XYZ file of C-alpha atoms in Angstrom:
543
model
C -29.070 -7.965 -8.616
C -28.675 -9.113 -5.018
C -28.871 -6.462 -2.308
C -25.606 -5.577 -0.607
C -26.135 -4.778 3.092
C -24.772 -1.470 4.352
C -22.564 -3.403 6.759
C -20.660 -4.966 3.838
C -19.599 -1.530 2.680
C -18.705 -0.558 6.223
C -16.507 -3.630 6.700
C -14.723 -2.943 3.418
C -14.070 0.639 4.471
C -12.839 -0.505 7.886
C -10.221 -2.566 6.086
C -9.197 0.352 3.882
C -8.946 2.780 6.781
C -7.238 0.263 9.061
C -4.484 -0.183 6.505
C -4.126 3.601 6.428
C -3.590 3.615 10.179
C -0.935 0.931 9.952
C 1.153 2.928 7.522
C 1.324 6.171 9.528
C 4.499 7.305 11.246
C 5.437 10.586 12.840
C 7.885 12.645 10.813
C 7.928 9.748 8.369
C 4.827 10.090 6.265
C 4.084 6.461 5.428
C 0.458 6.186 4.294
C -1.430 3.904 2.018
C -2.221 6.266 -0.767
C 0.090 8.958 -1.886
C -1.458 11.803 -3.824
C 1.090 14.048 -5.490
C 1.234 16.553 -8.288
C 4.513 18.219 -9.117
C 6.842 18.780 -12.043
C 10.371 17.639 -11.326
C 13.486 18.773 -13.083
C 13.858 21.185 -15.966
C 11.407 19.916 -18.568
C 12.399 22.562 -21.098
C 14.794 20.061 -22.703
C 13.439 18.070 -25.628
C 12.161 14.594 -24.731
C 14.582 11.759 -25.459
C 13.447 8.273 -26.424
C 15.413 5.439 -24.855
C 17.242 4.686 -21.657
C 15.999 3.282 -18.398
C 15.455 4.228 -14.782
C 15.430 2.312 -11.518
C 12.900 3.241 -8.865
C 12.751 2.222 -5.192
C 9.360 1.873 -3.517
C 9.077 1.127 0.179
C 6.229 -1.351 0.003
C 6.049 -4.531 -2.080
C 2.641 -5.544 -3.454
C 1.342 -8.994 -2.601
C 0.069 -9.205 -6.184
C -0.983 -6.980 -9.107
C -4.731 -7.554 -9.276
C -6.184 -4.107 -8.566
C -9.683 -5.463 -7.934
C -8.397 -7.611 -5.086
C -6.230 -5.260 -3.030
C -6.258 -2.131 -0.904
C -2.519 -1.463 -1.350
C -1.659 1.842 -2.983
C 1.597 0.472 -4.383
C -0.303 -2.019 -6.540
C -1.986 0.718 -8.551
C 1.234 2.756 -8.545
C 2.801 -0.094 -10.515
C -0.154 -1.288 -12.589
C -1.099 2.200 -13.808
C 1.758 1.705 -16.276
C 0.211 -1.525 -17.591
C -3.545 -0.947 -17.392
C -5.842 1.981 -18.157
C -9.377 2.874 -17.176
C -12.355 3.790 -19.294
C -12.099 7.105 -17.461
C -9.219 8.708 -15.586
C -8.940 11.749 -13.336
C -7.478 14.918 -14.793
C -5.538 17.450 -12.722
C -8.806 19.076 -11.602
C -9.986 15.783 -10.095
C -12.573 15.323 -12.862
C -13.297 11.991 -14.553
C -12.610 12.270 -18.296
C -12.587 9.611 -21.064
C -9.391 7.588 -21.506
C -10.174 4.232 -23.140
C -13.694 5.539 -23.588
C -14.138 7.946 -26.499
C -17.277 9.627 -25.185
C -20.421 8.911 -23.215
C -24.047 9.932 -22.737
C -26.318 9.653 -19.719
C -29.722 8.465 -20.974
C -32.934 6.822 -19.746
C -33.610 9.669 -17.307
C -30.161 9.246 -15.794
C -30.332 5.487 -15.204
C -28.167 4.358 -18.137
C -24.609 5.242 -19.152
C -23.999 4.899 -22.888
C -20.232 4.539 -23.322
C -18.504 4.658 -26.705
C -15.043 3.088 -26.895
C -11.965 4.246 -28.732
C -11.324 2.156 -31.823
C -7.948 0.637 -32.623
C -6.769 0.408 -28.999
C -4.547 -2.643 -28.648
C -3.453 -4.760 -25.738
C 0.267 -5.354 -25.346
C -0.124 -8.714 -27.143
C -1.347 -6.876 -30.257
C -5.028 -7.815 -30.022
C -7.633 -5.045 -30.201
C -9.715 -4.052 -27.190
C -13.455 -4.424 -27.815
C -16.686 -4.181 -25.869
C -16.325 -7.869 -24.935
C -13.221 -7.040 -22.876
C -14.844 -3.981 -21.328
C -17.993 -5.853 -20.317
C -15.959 -8.675 -18.780
C -13.856 -6.140 -16.863
C -16.914 -4.256 -15.609
C -18.734 -7.445 -14.611
C -15.711 -8.533 -12.567
C -15.346 -5.044 -11.061
C -18.949 -5.142 -9.849
C -18.392 -8.598 -8.354
C -14.905 -8.306 -6.827
C -13.781 -4.688 -6.405
C -14.876 -3.075 -3.105
C -16.259 0.013 -4.848
C -17.928 -2.055 -7.543
C -19.544 -4.330 -4.968
C -20.993 -1.304 -3.169
C -22.502 0.001 -6.429
C -23.704 -3.409 -7.639
C -26.864 -3.246 -5.526
C -28.205 -0.700 -8.054
C -26.893 -2.411 -11.215
C -29.291 -3.996 -13.706
C -26.808 -5.123 -16.369
C -23.877 -4.271 -18.611
C -25.051 -4.653 -22.211
C -22.955 -4.819 -25.380
C -24.443 -2.815 -28.261
C -21.598 -3.410 -30.707
C -17.812 -3.781 -30.639
C -17.359 -0.166 -29.555
C -20.435 0.639 -27.484
C -21.766 -0.579 -24.150
C -24.681 0.341 -21.900
C -24.387 0.252 -18.109
C -27.923 0.137 -16.739
C -29.012 0.904 -13.176
C -32.410 0.584 -11.521
C -32.175 4.209 -10.384
C -30.047 7.256 -11.081
C -26.470 6.735 -9.862
C -24.819 10.131 -10.295
C -21.269 9.372 -9.023
C -20.723 6.302 -11.229
C -18.071 7.768 -13.543
C -16.174 9.433 -10.693
C -15.911 6.181 -8.771
C -15.073 4.259 -11.959
C -12.126 6.619 -12.517
C -11.004 6.696 -8.891
C -7.234 6.556 -8.374
C -7.848 5.064 -4.930
C -6.918 1.420 -4.432
C -9.792 -1.079 -4.617
C -11.989 1.512 -6.315
C -10.255 2.010 -9.666
C -11.650 0.115 -12.670
C -9.226 -0.936 -15.418
C -9.799 -2.877 -18.646
C -8.401 -6.401 -18.824
C -8.638 -9.049 -21.539
C -11.812 -11.113 -21.507
C -9.829 -14.343 -21.908
C -7.785 -13.633 -18.791
C -10.866 -12.758 -16.741
C -12.495 -16.002 -17.867
C -9.353 -17.904 -16.870
C -9.045 -16.437 -13.367
C -12.630 -15.487 -12.524
C -12.732 -13.859 -9.088
C -9.355 -15.346 -8.092
C -6.260 -13.173 -8.034
C -5.044 -12.530 -11.582
C -1.389 -13.403 -12.145
C -1.284 -13.079 -15.949
C -1.222 -9.439 -16.989
C -1.945 -8.042 -20.457
C -3.107 -4.434 -20.543
C -3.511 -1.470 -22.867
C -0.998 0.771 -21.073
C 2.308 2.224 -22.295
C 4.338 -0.528 -20.576
C 4.012 -4.254 -19.959
C 5.361 -6.600 -17.292
C 8.608 -8.126 -18.535
C 9.539 -9.657 -15.190
C 7.933 -10.017 -11.771
C 10.015 -11.202 -8.810
C 7.587 -11.426 -5.914
C 8.503 -9.142 -3.031
C 11.659 -7.895 -4.756
C 11.115 -6.116 -8.067
C 9.190 -5.726 -11.303
C 10.602 -4.833 -14.702
C 8.414 -2.860 -17.103
C 9.232 -2.531 -20.795
C 7.782 -0.277 -23.473
C 4.587 -1.555 -25.091
C 5.217 -1.062 -28.808
C 1.522 -1.723 -29.493
C 0.427 1.173 -27.298
C -2.048 3.663 -28.761
C -1.830 6.962 -26.844
C -4.433 9.678 -26.736
C -3.492 12.896 -28.484
C -4.951 15.141 -25.784
C -2.586 16.848 -23.354
C -1.463 14.922 -20.291
C -3.277 16.096 -17.164
C -3.332 14.194 -13.898
C -3.725 10.521 -14.802
C -5.599 11.382 -17.997
C -4.537 12.244 -21.528
C -1.442 11.400 -23.521
C 0.921 8.786 -22.106
C 4.244 8.470 -23.923
C 6.698 5.647 -23.179
C 9.980 7.495 -23.700
C 11.888 5.051 -21.489
C 12.800 1.607 -22.785
C 12.645 0.060 -19.342
C 11.521 0.880 -15.809
C 12.762 -1.298 -12.959
C 10.874 -0.912 -9.690
C 12.603 -2.421 -6.663
C 10.880 -2.831 -3.310
C 13.155 -1.603 -0.534
C 11.582 -1.318 2.936
C 14.567 0.341 4.641
C 14.565 4.105 4.146
C 18.324 4.369 4.714
C 18.931 1.909 1.868
C 16.632 3.837 -0.472
C 18.364 7.125 0.323
C 21.846 5.608 -0.015
C 20.826 4.151 -3.370
C 19.570 7.527 -4.545
C 22.806 9.184 -3.460
C 24.995 6.567 -5.173
C 23.020 6.689 -8.412
C 21.599 3.183 -8.105
C 18.103 4.671 -7.890
C 16.699 7.526 -9.939
C 13.582 7.970 -7.800
C 12.601 6.904 -4.277
C 9.375 7.206 -2.338
C 8.585 7.538 1.387
C 11.299 9.971 2.467
C 11.041 10.999 6.122
C 10.223 14.646 6.631
C 13.201 14.936 8.973
C 15.517 13.829 6.145
C 14.258 16.392 3.657
C 17.065 18.854 4.471
C 19.639 16.081 4.117
C 18.494 15.321 0.574
C 18.702 19.009 -0.285
C 22.448 18.842 0.335
C 23.089 15.987 -2.091
C 24.306 17.236 -5.508
C 22.043 16.309 -8.394
C 19.177 15.234 -6.133
C 15.897 17.029 -5.495
C 13.579 16.240 -2.602
C 9.998 16.940 -3.647
C 7.019 17.718 -1.422
C 3.841 16.343 -2.938
C 0.809 18.568 -3.393
C -1.539 15.816 -2.259
C -1.130 13.395 0.606
C -3.328 12.294 3.469
C -5.869 13.670 5.936
C -5.500 13.000 9.642
C -8.797 12.029 11.224
C -10.086 11.659 14.781
C -12.923 9.138 15.103
C -15.406 8.739 17.954
C -17.158 5.570 19.050
C -20.604 7.144 18.861
C -22.330 3.907 19.790
C -21.126 3.870 23.393
C -20.754 6.183 26.369
C -19.634 8.901 26.569
C -19.394 9.925 22.890
C -22.944 8.940 22.069
C -23.583 12.493 23.303
C -22.970 15.089 20.589
C -22.118 17.780 23.150
C -19.063 15.835 24.268
C -17.965 15.319 20.662
C -18.271 19.073 20.132
C -16.299 19.668 23.331
C -13.423 17.668 21.856
C -13.587 19.717 18.648
C -13.256 22.979 20.603
C -10.480 21.550 22.784
C -8.217 20.607 19.890
C -5.525 22.710 18.272
C -4.889 21.022 14.885
C -1.474 22.678 14.545
C -0.297 21.098 17.791
C -1.528 17.710 16.590
C 0.237 18.122 13.238
C 3.473 19.199 14.899
C 3.397 16.138 17.147
C 2.566 13.717 14.348
C 4.358 15.189 11.317
C 6.815 17.873 12.426
C 7.806 20.929 10.369
C 4.857 22.990 9.095
C 6.189 22.873 5.510
C 4.808 19.322 5.403
C 1.261 19.957 6.640
C -1.638 22.431 6.519
C -4.700 23.028 8.691
C -6.605 25.484 6.518
C -10.242 24.366 6.554
C -12.677 21.554 7.222
C -13.139 20.516 3.587
C -12.586 16.868 2.720
C -11.588 17.902 -0.810
C -8.547 19.908 -1.844
C -8.680 23.521 -2.954
C -9.058 23.666 -6.737
C -11.153 20.504 -6.976
C -14.833 20.702 -7.886
C -16.041 19.587 -4.437
C -13.917 21.957 -2.360
C -15.750 24.184 0.137
C -13.629 26.831 1.856
C -16.351 27.372 4.459
C -16.641 23.743 5.525
C -16.322 23.453 9.284
C -16.302 27.211 9.814
C -16.693 27.981 13.505
C -15.820 24.420 14.531
C -12.677 23.339 12.676
C -9.531 24.893 14.167
C -11.642 26.969 16.560
C -10.038 26.091 19.869
C -12.023 27.621 22.748
C -11.361 25.896 26.063
C -14.100 27.703 27.956
C -16.661 26.764 25.327
C -15.363 23.199 25.408
C -15.727 23.031 29.200
C -19.307 24.324 28.949
C -20.106 21.595 26.422
C -18.627 18.987 28.776
C -20.978 20.284 31.479
C -23.918 20.072 29.055
C -23.121 16.444 28.218
C -23.688 13.349 30.340
C -19.981 12.963 31.066
C -19.283 12.029 34.688
C -15.526 11.666 34.745
C -15.359 8.114 33.406
C -12.157 7.006 31.704
C -11.922 7.824 27.990
C -9.563 5.537 26.064
C -7.572 6.518 22.996
C -6.817 3.346 21.039
C -3.449 3.109 19.305
C -0.658 0.751 18.221
C 2.691 0.362 19.946
C 4.597 0.154 16.678
C 2.974 3.233 15.132
C 4.724 6.469 16.140
C 2.294 8.595 14.136
C -0.578 7.144 16.178
C 1.161 7.059 19.566
C 2.619 10.575 19.343
C -0.746 11.888 18.201
C -2.444 10.111 21.090
C -0.110 11.794 23.583
C -0.779 15.240 22.110
C -4.518 14.576 22.111
C -4.475 13.364 25.712
C -2.737 16.575 26.775
C -5.281 18.783 25.013
C -8.336 16.923 26.322
C -7.087 16.923 29.910
C -7.297 20.732 29.826
C -11.095 20.561 29.608
C -11.459 18.054 32.421
C -11.616 14.778 30.499
C -10.103 11.701 32.135
C -8.118 10.267 29.231
C -5.942 7.163 29.037
C -3.983 5.824 26.080
C -4.201 2.115 25.282
C -1.434 0.954 22.940
C -1.546 -2.616 21.681
C 0.182 -4.883 19.210
C -1.347 -5.034 15.747
C -3.566 -8.073 16.291
C -4.982 -6.880 19.614
C -5.459 -3.379 18.246
C -7.727 -4.613 15.460
C -9.616 -6.880 17.838
C -10.422 -3.887 20.048
C -11.226 -1.680 17.071
C -13.722 -4.097 15.564
C -15.321 -5.022 18.882
C -15.953 -1.393 19.849
C -13.702 -1.465 22.932
C -12.470 2.081 22.451
C -13.628 5.702 22.673
C -11.307 7.664 20.360
C -8.875 6.605 17.656
C -6.712 8.393 15.095
C -6.710 7.468 11.416
C -5.254 8.662 8.137
C -7.095 8.870 4.821
C -6.233 9.726 1.239
C -7.078 13.361 0.535
C -8.105 12.664 -3.066
C -11.462 10.919 -2.828
C -13.177 10.434 -6.196
C -16.609 11.703 -5.180
C -18.494 12.888 -2.066
C -20.718 9.819 -2.320
C -17.876 7.608 -1.091
C -18.332 9.206 2.336
C -21.735 7.530 2.675
C -20.536 4.212 4.175
C -18.121 6.178 6.376
C -20.581 8.740 7.658
C -24.226 7.618 7.729
C -26.033 5.319 10.145
C -23.534 2.788 11.569
C -20.950 4.333 9.256
C -17.338 3.136 9.211
C -16.380 2.173 12.792
C -18.251 5.012 14.511
C -21.486 3.092 15.267
C -23.274 6.408 14.790
C -27.060 6.177 15.099
C -30.058 8.382 15.825
C -31.796 11.320 14.195
C -28.549 13.080 13.223
C -27.341 9.968 11.405
C -30.714 9.584 9.709
C -30.515 13.178 8.457
C -27.112 12.353 6.980
C -28.564 9.247 5.304
C -31.242 11.417 3.712
C -28.607 13.832 2.399
C -26.720 10.974 0.734
C -29.963 9.583 -0.706
C -30.515 12.894 -2.504
C -26.869 13.250 -3.482
C -26.698 9.914 -5.304
C -29.562 10.733 -7.704
C -28.702 14.375 -8.482
C -27.014 14.674 -11.887
C -26.820 18.472 -12.069
C -23.352 19.522 -10.860
C -24.420 22.808 -9.238
C -27.388 21.255 -7.450
C -25.252 18.338 -6.322
C -22.651 20.741 -4.944
C -25.390 22.386 -2.868
C -26.218 18.976 -1.420
C -22.530 18.438 -0.676
C -22.571 21.699 1.276
C -25.500 20.296 3.272
C -23.324 17.259 3.983
C -20.547 19.513 5.299
C -22.960 21.471 7.494
C -24.533 18.350 8.994
C -21.157 16.698 9.424
C -19.582 19.554 11.368
C -22.753 19.961 13.410
C -22.958 16.321 14.510
C -19.282 15.212 14.331
C -19.300 11.404 14.038
C -15.585 11.906 13.371
C -13.534 14.988 12.495
C -10.732 16.209 10.291
C -7.526 17.419 11.940
C -5.081 18.428 9.170
C -3.650 17.591 5.737
C -0.087 16.388 5.279
C 2.167 15.760 2.309
C 4.661 13.111 1.307
C 8.274 13.521 0.261
C 10.029 11.883 -2.682
C 13.624 11.962 -3.860
C 14.452 12.292 -7.568
C 17.593 12.818 -9.654
C 17.694 16.078 -11.589
C 18.356 14.280 -14.892
C 14.900 12.686 -14.692
C 12.756 14.995 -16.808
C 9.031 15.318 -17.338
C 8.019 13.737 -14.037
C 4.572 14.903 -12.941
C 3.126 12.476 -10.411
C -0.559 12.665 -9.605
C -2.144 10.462 -6.989
C 0.766 8.044 -7.196
C 4.192 8.142 -8.828
C 4.192 7.238 -12.518
C 6.851 7.330 -15.200
C 5.180 7.649 -18.582
C 6.038 11.011 -20.189
C 9.393 10.772 -18.363
C 12.785 10.755 -20.041
C 16.458 10.861 -19.071
C 18.638 13.854 -19.911
C 22.329 13.007 -19.684
């Protein structure tokens, strides 16, 4: 396989993170990837087969090819039509979905994957290893996550109709986690071989999947209509997260794309819509007053991040980066950017949520949320900072970014930093970001990453947009080199703790807080349990 330069991965991640920045808005949590887990309505009633719902999403996908997009709404729609070999359960663990089971063999370098038999596409044809191999080959060639992994791939080999081997030239421990990722442009789904051969690496516009629904109608930029796939073969295991049993109780799901929040809320109130996404936090109380409507705060959401340009003065000096960490009060930042504390938390420096297998309650201890202005001033003195202007880069149209920049400027001025805010239009903003003409910027990431290894292109030498180099960055590279080949979960977790320790010691960027998203849903919609993104299998209508 050809070698993929580190910079390729960095550029891909810049695109992902840049889109995250674009979507942010103060007191209006618009982010690229929603991560939610909640049970709406009284699900004690018996499920009812039949009926339909109409859903309003804020953002319209450009297309529905999950290998060729970073948009969260694409997977939110296509999860109903396509399935992965593996999916995440509610504990953020990759478990078999279209796969029946798997083994890791050849000293950890080969994944032996057995497929479920009798799984049919919506056109009635059975899924076989030919379809899976074609889907994996395309994923490695087109999908951003697959491209990053492809440098270690030897081949995907078909053993028989229901068994494949994925061979690497070295151990690649996080393979299944990344394969199952719910994050856009990481997730791998199984498509028909014939369709992949027809479209190649071009955007797929003909969709036949194994999921509980199929596309009945697509009106670009306006709506999609999903209908029950009568050929669907569900798992019998309990539904958990995105994994397990998916039942198509509803005959039809219409998803309309409605950018105006006021129109979505009015439609929910009138009964036109049964579910809406992207509700402003400052309209939560309003929805509470509407009869028959429940506003829901998601369990998962996004992480607010402060990034340093470590490749230029003055933040090439770690002491000044630490000074910023001790100057910041995350709660003040969250209040400025999000609003009411019911919609955000600033509990710890872990990049993974409590309850997931990679969570570390002690991550960032002594640095995260440890405001100490005197300590910060001493670190400024210990750095090479001489009063030069520090620029916070932001966008004029992005209130989440601009309000956060104002709060940050206020906090940093208290330790003697000369801070200015540069707000630009979208095009100029990205020009400055990519050219390195900035010192600090604020970003927003999904808080449900599939595996710690995905932080490698964000965090190591020249990671993400930080231009971080030197011995600290090299130590981080070495940590990731050991992490990728460690198959033992407990030993790998110990390496992840090393990552946390090095990260919070050297601070190429830093976590500020977690925030949640708000949805609106009618109380006659039963069985809803979104995870990662809204989905409507296992959902029924109770009249």
